[in-house]
PDB file of C-alpha atoms in Angstrom:
ATOM      1  CA  THR A   1      -9.671  22.123  27.583  1.00 42.00           C
ATOM      2  CA  PHE A   2     -13.159  22.730  26.181  1.00 41.00           C
ATOM      3  CA  SER A   3     -12.394  22.378  22.451  1.00 50.00           C
ATOM      4  CA  LEU A   4     -14.212  23.779  19.444  1.00 47.00           C
ATOM      5  CA  GLY A   5     -14.916  20.189  18.432  1.00 47.00           C
ATOM      6  CA  ALA A   6     -16.624  19.533  21.750  1.00 49.00           C
ATOM      7  CA  CYS A   7     -18.678  22.726  21.426  1.00 49.00           C
ATOM      8  CA  TYR A   8     -19.721  21.603  17.935  1.00 50.00           C
ATOM      9  CA  ALA A   9     -20.800  18.228  19.260  1.00 48.00           C
ATOM     10  CA  LEU A  10     -22.893  19.899  21.965  1.00 50.00           C
ATOM     11  CA  ASN A  11     -24.796  22.008  19.433  1.00 58.00           C
ATOM     12  CA  THR A  12     -27.657  19.546  19.053  1.00 57.00           C
ATOM     13  CA  LYS A  13     -31.038  18.658  20.548  1.00 62.00           C
ATOM     14  CA  SER A  14     -30.842  14.942  19.900  1.00 69.00           C
ATOM     15  CA  PRO A  15     -28.427  12.131  20.900  1.00 79.00           C
ATOM     16  CA  THR A  16     -25.088  12.742  19.209  1.00 83.00           C
ATOM     17  CA  VAL A  17     -22.585  10.538  17.400  1.00 88.00           C
ATOM     18  CA  PRO A  18     -19.269  12.323  16.734  1.00 87.00           C
ATOM     19  CA  VAL A  19     -17.342  10.603  13.914  1.00 91.00           C
ATOM     20  CA  GLN A  20     -13.969  11.236  12.338  1.00 85.00           C
ATOM     21  CA  GLY A  21     -14.540  12.458   8.768  1.00 77.00           C
ATOM     22  CA  SER A  22     -17.244  13.917   6.578  1.00 74.00           C
ATOM     23  CA  HIS A  23     -16.973  10.864   4.271  1.00 71.00           C
ATOM     24  CA  ASP A  24     -18.427   8.875   7.180  1.00 67.00           C
ATOM     25  CA  LEU A  25     -21.459  11.110   7.451  1.00 83.00           C
ATOM     26  CA  GLU A  26     -23.988   9.656   5.014  1.00 86.00           C
ATOM     27  CA  ILE A  27     -23.528   6.009   5.899  1.00 88.00           C
ATOM     28  CA  TYR A  28     -23.716   6.701   9.631  1.00 91.00           C
ATOM     29  CA  GLN A  29     -26.801   8.896   9.190  1.00 91.00           C
ATOM     30  CA  MET A  30     -28.519   5.940   7.528  1.00 91.00           C
ATOM     31  CA  ALA A  31     -27.334   3.546  10.215  1.00 92.00           C
ATOM     32  CA  TYR A  32     -28.297   5.769  13.155  1.00 91.00           C
ATOM     33  CA  PRO A  33     -31.405   7.721  12.103  1.00 90.00           C
ATOM     34  CA  GLY A  34     -32.259   8.726  15.675  1.00 86.00           C
ATOM     35  CA  TYR A  35     -28.901  10.416  16.222  1.00 89.00           C
ATOM     36  CA  THR A  36     -27.228  13.616  15.068  1.00 88.00           C
ATOM     37  CA  VAL A  37     -23.983  12.575  13.388  1.00 90.00           C
ATOM     38  CA  LYS A  38     -21.169  15.147  13.682  1.00 88.00           C
ATOM     39  CA  PRO A  39     -17.880  14.826  11.749  1.00 89.00           C
ATOM     40  CA  LEU A  40     -15.038  16.256  13.839  1.00 88.00           C
ATOM     41  CA  GLY A  41     -11.986  15.428  11.726  1.00 83.00           C
ATOM     42  CA  SER A  42      -9.845  13.198  13.952  1.00 88.00           C
ATOM     43  CA  CYS A  43      -9.942  10.409  16.501  1.00 88.00           C
ATOM     44  CA  GLU A  44      -8.584  12.728  19.204  1.00 90.00           C
ATOM     45  CA  LYS A  45     -11.380  15.264  18.669  1.00 90.00           C
ATOM     46  CA  VAL A  46     -14.013  12.504  18.802  1.00 91.00           C
ATOM     47  CA  LEU A  47     -12.601  11.253  22.110  1.00 89.00           C
ATOM     48  CA  GLU A  48     -12.467  14.747  23.589  1.00 89.00           C
ATOM     49  CA  ALA A  49     -15.974  15.640  22.443  1.00 87.00           C
ATOM     50  CA  VAL A  50     -17.508  12.486  23.922  1.00 89.00           C
ATOM     51  CA  LYS A  51     -15.705  13.019  27.249  1.00 84.00           C
ATOM     52  CA  VAL A  52     -16.827  16.634  27.524  1.00 83.00           C
ATOM     53  CA  PHE A  53     -20.371  15.922  26.341  1.00 78.00           C
ATOM     54  CA  SER A  54     -20.745  13.055  28.817  1.00 73.00           C
ATOM     55  CA  SER A  55     -19.330  15.117  31.709  1.00 70.00           C
ATOM     56  CA  LEU A  56     -22.114  17.673  31.163  1.00 69.00           C
ATOM     57  CA  GLU A  57     -24.977  15.180  30.869  1.00 61.00           C
ATOM     58  CA  SER A  58     -26.795  16.824  33.800  1.00 57.00           C
ATOM     59  CA  LEU A  59     -27.129  19.967  31.683  1.00 57.00           C
ATOM     60  CA  HIS A  60     -28.399  18.477  28.419  1.00 55.00           C
ATOM     61  CA  HIS A  61     -29.708  14.947  29.295  1.00 60.00           C
ATOM     62  CA  LEU A  62     -28.629  13.582  25.907  1.00 68.00           C
ATOM     63  CA  ALA A  63     -26.615  10.482  25.047  1.00 72.00           C
ATOM     64  CA  CYS A  64     -23.343  10.770  23.155  1.00 81.00           C
ATOM     65  CA  CYS A  65     -21.272   7.908  21.694  1.00 87.00           C
ATOM     66  CA  GLY A  66     -18.369   8.372  19.288  1.00 92.00           C
ATOM     67  CA  ILE A  67     -17.251   6.228  16.356  1.00 93.00           C
ATOM     68  CA  VAL A  68     -13.697   6.131  15.000  1.00 93.00           C
ATOM     69  CA  ASP A  69     -12.030   4.033  12.311  1.00 92.00           C
ATOM     70  CA  ARG A  70     -10.512   0.770  13.548  1.00 93.00           C
ATOM     71  CA  ASP A  71      -7.328   1.324  11.508  1.00 91.00           C
ATOM     72  CA  TYR A  72      -4.359  -0.449  13.162  1.00 94.00           C
ATOM     73  CA  ARG A  73      -5.671  -0.198  16.715  1.00 93.00           C
ATOM     74  CA  GLY A  74      -5.243  -3.227  18.957  1.00 91.00           C
ATOM     75  CA  GLU A  75      -7.928  -4.768  21.156  1.00 92.00           C
ATOM     76  CA  ASP A  76      -6.571  -3.167  24.322  1.00 91.00           C
ATOM     77  CA  GLU A  77      -6.785   0.315  22.826  1.00 92.00           C
ATOM     78  CA  LEU A  78     -10.272  -0.351  21.437  1.00 94.00           C
ATOM     79  CA  ALA A  79     -11.399  -1.641  24.844  1.00 94.00           C
ATOM     80  CA  SER A  80     -10.112   1.569  26.448  1.00 91.00           C
ATOM     81  CA  TYR A  81     -12.059   3.625  23.919  1.00 92.00           C
ATOM     82  CA  ARG A  82     -15.248   1.659  24.609  1.00 92.00           C
ATOM     83  CA  ARG A  83     -14.969   2.479  28.302  1.00 90.00           C
ATOM     84  CA  HIS A  84     -15.163   6.138  27.307  1.00 88.00           C
ATOM     85  CA  GLY A  85     -18.123   5.608  24.960  1.00 91.00           C
ATOM     86  CA  VAL A  86     -16.118   5.550  21.718  1.00 94.00           C
ATOM     87  CA  PHE A  87     -16.493   2.563  19.394  1.00 94.00           C
ATOM     88  CA  ALA A  88     -15.075   1.210  16.140  1.00 94.00           C
ATOM     89  CA  PRO A  89     -16.800  -0.753  13.356  1.00 95.00           C
ATOM     90  CA  GLN A  90     -15.816  -4.334  12.573  1.00 95.00           C
ATOM     91  CA  VAL A  91     -13.985  -3.059   9.485  1.00 96.00           C
ATOM     92  CA  ALA A  92     -10.671  -1.216   9.146  1.00 94.00           C
ATOM     93  CA  GLU A  93     -12.259   1.957   7.777  1.00 91.00           C
ATOM     94  CA  VAL A  94     -15.816   3.018   7.024  1.00 90.00           C
ATOM     95  CA  GLU A  95     -15.399   2.460   3.267  1.00 91.00           C
ATOM     96  CA  ASN A  96     -14.918  -1.244   3.952  1.00 94.00           C
ATOM     97  CA  LEU A  97     -18.546  -1.476   5.041  1.00 94.00           C
ATOM     98  CA  PHE A  98     -19.306  -1.579   1.299  1.00 94.00           C
ATOM     99  CA  LEU A  99     -17.145  -4.691   1.012  1.00 96.00           C
ATOM    100  CA  VAL A 100     -18.760  -6.890   3.656  1.00 96.00           C
ATOM    101  CA  GLU A 101     -20.282 -10.068   2.260  1.00 96.00           C
ATOM    102  CA  GLY A 102     -23.903  -9.188   2.989  1.00 96.00           C
ATOM    103  CA  VAL A 103     -23.606  -5.866   1.167  1.00 96.00           C
ATOM    104  CA  LEU A 104     -21.908  -7.439  -1.842  1.00 97.00           C
ATOM    105  CA  LEU A 105     -24.624 -10.088  -2.030  1.00 97.00           C
ATOM    106  CA  ALA A 106     -27.358  -7.425  -1.772  1.00 96.00           C
ATOM    107  CA  VAL A 107     -25.769  -5.428  -4.614  1.00 96.00           C
ATOM    108  CA  ALA A 108     -25.471  -8.542  -6.788  1.00 96.00           C
ATOM    109  CA  ARG A 109     -29.152  -9.399  -6.273  1.00 96.00           C
ATOM    110  CA  TRP A 110     -30.241  -5.796  -6.760  1.00 96.00           C
ATOM    111  CA  MET A 111     -28.388  -5.659 -10.085  1.00 94.00           C
ATOM    112  CA  HIS A 112     -29.874  -8.991 -11.195  1.00 95.00           C
ATOM    113  CA  VAL A 113     -26.565 -10.842 -11.417  1.00 95.00           C
ATOM    114  CA  VAL A 114     -27.259 -14.345 -12.728  1.00 95.00           C
ATOM    115  CA  ASP A 115     -25.360 -16.096  -9.930  1.00 97.00           C
ATOM    116  CA  PRO A 116     -25.038 -13.658  -6.983  1.00 96.00           C
ATOM    117  CA  GLU A 117     -23.175 -16.092  -4.712  1.00 97.00           C
ATOM    118  CA  ALA A 118     -20.572 -16.824  -7.385  1.00 97.00           C
ATOM    119  CA  LYS A 119     -20.085 -13.091  -7.999  1.00 97.00           C
ATOM    120  CA  VAL A 120     -19.544 -12.465  -4.289  1.00 97.00           C
ATOM    121  CA  TRP A 121     -17.042 -15.330  -4.103  1.00 97.00           C
ATOM    122  CA  GLU A 122     -15.186 -13.825  -7.083  1.00 98.00           C
ATOM    123  CA  ILE A 123     -14.992 -10.410  -5.388  1.00 97.00           C
ATOM    124  CA  LYS A 124     -13.900 -11.864  -2.060  1.00 98.00           C
ATOM    125  CA  ALA A 125     -11.121 -13.812  -3.759  1.00 98.00           C
ATOM    126  CA  TRP A 126      -9.987 -10.653  -5.523  1.00 97.00           C
ATOM    127  CA  VAL A 127      -9.982  -8.596  -2.278  1.00 97.00           C
ATOM    128  CA  ILE A 128      -7.890 -11.260  -0.546  1.00 98.00           C
ATOM    129  CA  GLY A 129      -5.549 -11.301  -3.567  1.00 97.00           C
ATOM    130  CA  GLU A 130      -5.162  -7.500  -3.336  1.00 97.00           C
ATOM    131  CA  PHE A 131      -4.385  -7.762   0.349  1.00 97.00           C
ATOM    132  CA  ASP A 132      -1.747 -10.368  -0.468  1.00 98.00           C
ATOM    133  CA  LYS A 133       0.006  -7.759  -2.640  1.00 97.00           C
ATOM    134  CA  PHE A 134      -0.052  -5.234   0.205  1.00 97.00           C
ATOM    135  CA  LYS A 135       0.612  -7.518   3.193  1.00 97.00           C
ATOM    136  CA  GLU A 136       4.164  -6.215   3.740  1.00 97.00           C
ATOM    137  CA  LYS A 137       2.888  -2.630   3.672  1.00 97.00           C
ATOM    138  CA  PHE A 138       0.151  -3.598   6.143  1.00 97.00           C
ATOM    139  CA  ALA A 139       2.695  -5.171   8.484  1.00 97.00           C
ATOM    140  CA  LEU A 140       4.971  -2.096   8.265  1.00 98.00           C
ATOM    141  CA  GLU A 141       2.204   0.459   8.807  1.00 97.00           C
ATOM    142  CA  SER A 142       0.825  -1.562  11.694  1.00 96.00           C
ATOM    143  CA  THR A 143       4.324  -1.765  13.197  1.00 97.00           C
ATOM    144  CA  ARG A 144       4.778   2.000  12.850  1.00 96.00           C
ATOM    145  CA  TYR A 145       1.459   2.610  14.573  1.00 95.00           C
ATOM    146  CA  HIS A 146       2.157   0.321  17.533  1.00 94.00           C
ATOM    147  CA  VAL A 147       5.730   1.590  18.011  1.00 94.00           C
ATOM    148  CA  ASN A 148       4.487   5.193  17.992  1.00 93.00           C
ATOM    149  CA  MET A 149       1.796   4.308  20.527  1.00 91.00           C
ATOM    150  CA  ALA A 150       4.404   2.690  22.762  1.00 90.00           C
ATOM    151  CA  LEU A 151       6.776   5.675  22.493  1.00 89.00           C
ATOM    152  CA  ASN A 152       3.979   8.093  23.359  1.00 86.00           C
ATOM    153  CA  SER A 153       3.421   6.229  26.624  1.00 83.00           C
ATOM    154  CA  PHE A 154       6.953   6.968  27.914  1.00 83.00           C
ATOM    155  CA  GLY A 155       6.619   8.778  31.207  1.00 77.00           C
ATOM    156  CA  GLY A 156      10.049  10.419  31.230  1.00 72.00           C
ATOM    157  CA  GLY A 157      11.004   9.520  34.802  1.00 71.00           C
ATOM    158  CA  GLY A 158      14.326   9.842  36.600  1.00 69.00           C
ATOM    159  CA  ASN A 159      15.482  12.561  38.978  1.00 79.00           C
ATOM    160  CA  ASN A 160      18.472  13.566  36.837  1.00 85.00           C
ATOM    161  CA  LEU A 161      19.828  13.067  33.332  1.00 88.00           C
ATOM    162  CA  GLU A 162      21.512   9.800  34.217  1.00 85.00           C
ATOM    163  CA  GLY A 163      18.317   8.405  35.685  1.00 85.00           C
ATOM    164  CA  TYR A 164      16.268   9.670  32.767  1.00 86.00           C
ATOM    165  CA  LEU A 165      18.624   8.074  30.224  1.00 88.00           C
ATOM    166  CA  GLU A 166      18.612   4.786  32.092  1.00 86.00           C
ATOM    167  CA  GLU A 167      14.854   4.672  32.223  1.00 87.00           C
ATOM    168  CA  PHE A 168      14.621   5.669  28.553  1.00 87.00           C
ATOM    169  CA  HIS A 169      17.041   2.907  27.588  1.00 88.00           C
ATOM    170  CA  GLN A 170      15.051   0.326  29.558  1.00 86.00           C
ATOM    171  CA  PHE A 171      11.818   1.570  28.012  1.00 86.00           C
ATOM    172  CA  THR A 172      13.022   1.548  24.400  1.00 88.00           C
ATOM    173  CA  SER A 173      14.767  -1.813  24.774  1.00 88.00           C
ATOM    174  CA  SER A 174      11.354  -3.343  25.501  1.00 87.00           C
ATOM    175  CA  ILE A 175      10.081  -2.235  22.083  1.00 92.00           C
ATOM    176  CA  ASP A 176      10.972  -4.655  19.296  1.00 94.00           C
ATOM    177  CA  PRO A 177       9.793  -3.367  15.895  1.00 95.00           C
ATOM    178  CA  ALA A 178      11.140  -6.447  14.092  1.00 96.00           C
ATOM    179  CA  ALA A 179       9.116  -8.759  16.330  1.00 96.00           C
ATOM    180  CA  ILE A 180       5.976  -6.652  15.870  1.00 96.00           C
ATOM    181  CA  TYR A 181       6.446  -6.668  12.103  1.00 97.00           C
ATOM    182  CA  ALA A 182       6.950 -10.454  12.057  1.00 98.00           C
ATOM    183  CA  GLU A 183       3.790 -10.967  14.117  1.00 97.00           C
ATOM    184  CA  LYS A 184       1.687  -8.693  11.891  1.00 97.00           C
ATOM    185  CA  LEU A 185       3.010 -10.295   8.711  1.00 98.00           C
ATOM    186  CA  ALA A 186       2.308 -13.753  10.121  1.00 98.00           C
ATOM    187  CA  ASP A 187      -1.258 -12.726  10.978  1.00 98.00           C
ATOM    188  CA  ALA A 188      -1.748 -11.394   7.459  1.00 98.00           C
ATOM    189  CA  THR A 189      -0.258 -14.484   5.817  1.00 98.00           C
ATOM    190  CA  LYS A 190      -2.463 -16.753   7.928  1.00 98.00           C
ATOM    191  CA  ALA A 191      -5.603 -14.824   6.941  1.00 98.00           C
ATOM    192  CA  ILE A 192      -4.649 -15.042   3.260  1.00 98.00           C
ATOM    193  CA  GLN A 193      -3.905 -18.754   3.399  1.00 98.00           C
ATOM    194  CA  GLU A 194      -7.161 -19.454   5.264  1.00 98.00           C
ATOM    195  CA  GLU A 195      -9.122 -17.105   2.951  1.00 97.00           C
ATOM    196  CA  ASP A 196     -10.398 -15.276   6.022  1.00 98.00           C
ATOM    197  CA  PHE A 197     -12.276 -12.500   4.258  1.00 98.00           C
ATOM    198  CA  ASP A 198     -13.749 -11.009   7.437  1.00 96.00           C
ATOM    199  CA  TRP A 199     -10.252 -10.630   8.928  1.00 97.00           C
ATOM    200  CA  VAL A 200      -9.051  -8.921   5.754  1.00 97.00           C
ATOM    201  CA  VAL A 201     -11.802  -6.268   5.650  1.00 97.00           C
ATOM    202  CA  ARG A 202     -11.318  -5.738   9.385  1.00 96.00           C
ATOM    203  CA  ASN A 203      -7.622  -4.969   8.883  1.00 96.00           C
ATOM    204  CA  PHE A 204      -7.043  -3.830   5.270  1.00 95.00           C
ATOM    205  CA  ASN A 205      -6.708  -0.031   4.949  1.00 92.00           C
ATOM    206  CA  HIS A 206      -6.754   0.767   1.245  1.00 91.00           C
ATOM    207  CA  LYS A 207      -8.959   3.693   0.196  1.00 84.00           C
ATOM    208  CA  SER A 208      -9.146   2.846  -3.513  1.00 87.00           C
ATOM    209  CA  LEU A 209     -10.232  -0.755  -2.933  1.00 92.00           C
ATOM    210  CA  VAL A 210     -13.974  -0.042  -2.801  1.00 91.00           C
ATOM    211  CA  ASN A 211     -14.033   1.877  -6.066  1.00 89.00           C
ATOM    212  CA  GLN A 212     -12.255  -0.957  -7.856  1.00 93.00           C
ATOM    213  CA  VAL A 213     -15.065  -3.379  -6.930  1.00 95.00           C
ATOM    214  CA  GLY A 214     -17.296  -1.546  -9.379  1.00 93.00           C
ATOM    215  CA  LYS A 215     -15.630  -3.377 -12.276  1.00 94.00           C
ATOM    216  CA  PHE A 216     -17.244  -6.618 -11.139  1.00 95.00           C
ATOM    217  CA  PHE A 217     -20.647  -5.032 -11.775  1.00 94.00           C
ATOM    218  CA  ASP A 218     -19.631  -3.152 -14.956  1.00 93.00           C
ATOM    219  CA  LEU A 219     -19.702   0.142 -13.038  1.00 91.00           C
ATOM    220  CA  LYS A 220     -17.337   3.075 -13.252  1.00 86.00           C
ATOM    221  CA  PRO A 221     -14.970   3.301 -10.261  1.00 80.00           C
ATOM    222  CA  THR A 222     -16.750   6.301  -8.748  1.00 80.00           C
ATOM    223  CA  SER A 223     -20.216   4.774  -9.167  1.00 89.00           C
ATOM    224  CA  PHE A 224     -20.013   1.732  -6.877  1.00 91.00           C
ATOM    225  CA  SER A 225     -20.203   3.609  -3.551  1.00 90.00           C
ATOM    226  CA  ASP A 226     -23.087   5.725  -4.844  1.00 90.00           C
ATOM    227  CA  LYS A 227     -24.928   2.585  -5.931  1.00 91.00           C
ATOM    228  CA  VAL A 228     -24.463   1.015  -2.490  1.00 92.00           C
ATOM    229  CA  LYS A 229     -25.736   4.138  -0.752  1.00 92.00           C
ATOM    230  CA  THR A 230     -28.804   4.183  -3.003  1.00 93.00           C
ATOM    231  CA  LEU A 231     -29.442   0.532  -2.203  1.00 93.00           C
ATOM    232  CA  VAL A 232     -29.003   1.026   1.532  1.00 92.00           C
ATOM    233  CA  ARG A 233     -31.385   3.999   1.489  1.00 91.00           C
ATOM    234  CA  SER A 234     -33.989   1.786  -0.169  1.00 91.00           C
ATOM    235  CA  GLY A 235     -33.550  -0.868   2.537  1.00 87.00           C
ATOM    236  CA  GLU A 236     -33.820  -3.631  -0.056  1.00 91.00           C
ATOM    237  CA  PHE A 237     -32.138  -7.058  -0.040  1.00 93.00           C
ATOM    238  CA  GLY A 238     -31.021  -6.708   3.596  1.00 93.00           C
ATOM    239  CA  SER A 239     -28.357  -4.161   2.668  1.00 94.00           C
ATOM    240  CA  LEU A 240     -28.796  -1.943   5.731  1.00 94.00           C
ATOM    241  CA  GLU A 241     -28.940  -4.954   8.046  1.00 95.00           C
ATOM    242  CA  ALA A 242     -25.650  -6.211   6.568  1.00 96.00           C
ATOM    243  CA  ILE A 243     -23.978  -2.923   7.400  1.00 95.00           C
ATOM    244  CA  LEU A 244     -25.517  -2.739  10.883  1.00 95.00           C
ATOM    245  CA  GLN A 245     -24.015  -6.155  11.684  1.00 95.00           C
ATOM    246  CA  HIS A 246     -20.568  -4.540  11.428  1.00 96.00           C
ATOM    247  CA  LEU A 247     -21.388  -1.370  13.373  1.00 95.00           C
ATOM    248  CA  PRO A 248     -21.632  -0.875  17.155  1.00 92.00           C
ATOM    249  CA  SER A 249     -25.063  -0.866  18.804  1.00 89.00           C
ATOM    250  CA  LEU A 250     -25.475   2.523  20.431  1.00 79.00           C
TER     251      LEU A 250
END
């Protein structure tokens, strides 16, 4: 079906990057200045728009690559998306781009913090500590996501009710939510114990986290993101380069 989202994505005269939400818009516009960034509202709409846009390349001769949040998606799902021209950042959600080490260091230097490296270490330790508080929630939400993905793949075979029920039983018996939860919790615990900050920002979905970082720079909660955007627009202290390192090359 030729969706409204796909039509919206096609309404451009430059290479297009459909993204999920309007909150993604400004940061992606700075990261991809040669592209028209279009917020479409959901991962499904981004996928559909890229597929339709690419299928009509002979009519418009423009490139189109989509970007969606990583969220709880596994590597197999992300690889499938990449084959269709849809990519994910190396962070769980776009807000986490403001938490990557290079950005934090750039902010600390920009704000003339006496010891920028020590400040960044303090913030990283705090982020990992916050993730420790939410690791069970992370494991549960990740389990929910992967179980739902598995259930959605059920083909519904069988020539009659008995055959259908047998196939359904076999299918569902292969899904073990407890095992998935244990695996995700073990991954989270390992990252916390090893102080693997990159793993944490790549997997930690927590919208309010970024705003709370402002307290380390004596900023109001709503001010930190605006400060980062101002810094990135200026291009100072390698801030844009730090973000680009965690975004796909289009």
